[in-house]
Structure formats: structure tokens, C-alpha cells
């Protein structure tokens, strides 16, 4: 008999809508003393079966649902089939890049399990008790489905701590990864440090938007009758900078506070033979934007892709001020007819709120700007419609009217 989680009256509602999380406050009692990560039956107060879930004793997210189908058996075959299905869904993207997210946790109905592919190297994050309990099965299925033998684990996120799991990094299958793994995205080469880089090494989620930047640089060149200038703030390893240069920008100024990231970025530019275009500046973006304005600099294309300013809903107000500040100061540098892409990867800042913040910056800048597009993560980072918390990356493409 599996253990059971019996919910408080009324707390079954979200599960009936297939929302995959059970909060500790929703649980009335637990029967059968399930182990960490064990599969439990979640039941309503009246005993009605609701879901199979992985149990996380002590965690705020007390259980994460595997399945809302009572006849499912959560075993190695079931887990393996979910992994294979997730990997198969990414096959059409392989022509675009060999840096892809193959499994995206809740969105692929495997809560807490993240798997990215960089060439023939897999990088995984096990962020839930359920994923940890099924670790070997998940990794075996992933290796088999992807055909990649090497798996590196980067289970070093805060999410894991909240589940009471210790951080864990290192080789999980196969050989040590190379210090730099070269990937190709839309024909551009980029080196990824899977051991020490952000996330699993790279911002895979911005792939479509990097291609957009490249296209915008090309379109600006046609429109202006000269090569455009570009500014990439929070450039990290230079993804958007390379895209702007590949699109024909004559000068790309990239700013980041991390000297280490800038070294990688310059190396990435060299890998693509982009010489004489880039300037890599180590600075604080908040200050640098003001200095550029004092210098009366102008750019035809600007990208703002900062780190997560709001770690949780407690930080929304301060984060909103920061997003507004950089967007306003970037707008002041934007040439008439120029394009600004401004992003937020804070889950706590919703799409609507972000648009309001950006609109406020436009008003303060005293400009007419069109919104040409709403931007989001690529198709390998889908959003499960029953799990809106999964939405995090959002951006707007604005054009300054002359
Ligand atoms: N745009 C990047 C990802 C950005 S990650 C990409 O497409 O790959 C956020 C980056 O912002 C990190 O590289 C970090 O070093 C940098 N950063 C954080 N705070 C900063 C600040 N105040 N000024 C400049 N860079 C900052």
C-alpha cells in the first residue's frame, strides 16, 4: 500500500484543475509513513483519489504530482516513457541548435527534473525529492533517448535546499566534460562551461530572441542605409552580442560586471571570426547607462537581459524600480527608429506588470514607442497551462518612433 496524503476540505480544487503542486498547508494528514520521494496517493478530504505524487517531507511543496490518472503505475517504465516523449518533442529543434533543453520539469510532467543537451554532453538538475528518488531511472532513460553517454549533474539550486536535499554536482554518467563545450546555434559557435556557468552553463531559453536580434540588426542596416550600432547590457558570455554582430552591426558594446564572463564572451566572438566589432566593458550597468548618456552616445539596437531582480514576490517593488531604471536609461540612449529588447526572468513579475513597468519608463522618457512583439522563452521551455508558476522569461520589443 502506498502512503496517502489526505487534503483539507476544499484543498482538492487545484488538483482537480491538474495543478501539480501540493502545499504543506493543504495537507490534513499523511498515512503509511512514506519515505522522501516515495509515490503517494493524494486524496480529497472525502477520500476521493486525486493524483499520484512524489512526497517531500518537511518541504513547503509537500508533494509534486506525477499523474492525474488513477490507473497509471509510477514505475521505471512510466518514468522512462515520459523522458522519451520529452526528448522526442525537441527533435524538430535540433536543426536550429545543439544546445537544447530536453526535459523541463513540470512542463514535461516530470516535476523537478531538468535536462539540457550541449552537443553530446547532457547536464541535469534534480530539483525535487521525486526526481532524486528516480535519479537512476531518469538518467538511464535520458541517456538512451538522447544517445548521449555523458551526463554532468548540476543539482546546485536553491530549490533543492528547500526540498531538504544537499547540493550535488559532478559526473553522473560517462566521462568528465571538457572545460569548454562548443555548441552551434543558428550557425553561431559558442563555448559553454557546464561545470561553472550559469544555470546549466548557458541561457538556452533566449535562442529565439538571439535570432531576432540578428534579424533586427540586418533590418536596421537596410532601413538606415548603414551598419547599425548595438548595446548589449548584462551580456554574460555574449550571446546577444554575437547575434547583433552576425546581423551586421558595425559596433557592439557589451557590458557585464563579471570579468570572467567577458573573457568567455570575447573568446566566443573570436570563435566566429568577429573581429573589430566588439567592445567588452566590465561595469555596473546601472552606472554605465548613465555614463553613456553623459557621453551622448546613441545606439540603434539595445538589449537589456538582466539577472532575476525579484527572487520572490517579496522583492517585486524593488525589482520593478530596477527594471524601470534600466529601461528608462536605455531608452535615453536609443536612436530614433531604434529597437530596444527588454527582458525580465523574474517569475514574480508577471507579463502584465512588466509591460506596465516598461510603459512607465517610456512615459518618463517622453518618447513615442511601438511595441512590436512580446517575447518569451523558446519552444524547448514550454509552459504547462495548468502550472502558470512555470512562466518566468518575458520581454518586450520596442521601437522608438522618430
Ligand atoms: N543576457 C545574458 C544572460 C544574462 S545573465 C545571455 O543572453 O546569455 C546576467 C548577467 O548579468 C551575468 O553575467 C551577471 O554577471 C551580470 N550582472 C549582474 N548584475 C549586474 C550589474 N549590476 N551590472 C552589470 N552586469 C551585471
CSV table of C-alpha atoms and ligand atoms in Angstrom, one decimal, residues 198 202-203 206 210 232-240 255-258 261 283-286 305-307, ligand 1:
chain,number,residue,atom,x,y,z
A,198,UNK,CA,25.1,30.0,-15.0
A,202,UNK,CA,24.2,28.8,-20.9
A,203,UNK,CA,20.9,30.8,-21.5
A,206,UNK,CA,17.0,33.0,-25.2
A,210,UNK,CA,19.1,35.9,-30.2
A,232,UNK,CA,24.1,44.6,-25.0
A,233,UNK,CA,23.7,45.0,-21.3
A,234,UNK,CA,24.2,42.1,-18.9
A,235,UNK,CA,25.9,40.3,-21.8
A,236,UNK,CA,27.2,37.3,-19.8
A,237,UNK,CA,29.0,35.2,-22.5
A,238,UNK,CA,27.9,37.4,-25.3
A,239,UNK,CA,25.0,35.6,-26.9
A,240,UNK,CA,23.1,38.7,-28.0
A,255,UNK,CA,28.6,45.3,-20.6
A,256,UNK,CA,28.7,42.9,-17.7
A,257,UNK,CA,30.0,43.1,-14.1
A,258,UNK,CA,31.8,39.8,-14.4
A,261,UNK,CA,32.0,36.2,-18.3
A,283,UNK,CA,31.0,47.8,-15.4
A,284,UNK,CA,27.8,48.1,-13.4
A,285,UNK,CA,25.0,48.5,-16.0
A,286,UNK,CA,23.0,50.9,-13.8
A,305,UNK,CA,18.7,41.0,-20.3
A,306,UNK,CA,19.4,41.3,-16.5
A,307,UNK,CA,19.6,38.7,-13.9
B,1,LIG,N1,22.0,38.2,-21.4
B,1,LIG,C1,22.8,37.0,-21.0
B,1,LIG,C2,22.3,36.4,-19.7
B,1,LIG,C3,22.4,37.4,-18.6
B,1,LIG,S1,22.8,36.7,-17.0
B,1,LIG,C4,22.7,36.0,-22.1
B,1,LIG,O1,22.0,36.1,-23.0
B,1,LIG,O2,23.5,35.0,-22.0
B,1,LIG,C5,23.0,38.1,-16.1
B,1,LIG,C6,24.4,38.7,-16.2
B,1,LIG,O3,24.3,40.0,-15.6
B,1,LIG,C7,25.5,38.0,-15.5
B,1,LIG,O4,26.5,37.7,-16.5
B,1,LIG,C8,26.0,38.9,-14.4
B,1,LIG,O5,27.4,38.9,-14.3
B,1,LIG,C9,25.5,40.2,-14.9
B,1,LIG,N2,25.2,41.3,-13.9
B,1,LIG,C10,24.5,41.2,-12.8
B,1,LIG,N3,24.3,42.3,-12.2
B,1,LIG,C11,25.0,43.3,-13.0
B,1,LIG,C12,25.1,44.7,-12.9
B,1,LIG,N4,24.6,45.4,-12.0
B,1,LIG,N5,25.8,45.3,-13.9
B,1,LIG,C13,26.4,44.5,-14.9
B,1,LIG,N6,26.2,43.2,-15.0
B,1,LIG,C14,25.6,42.6,-14.1
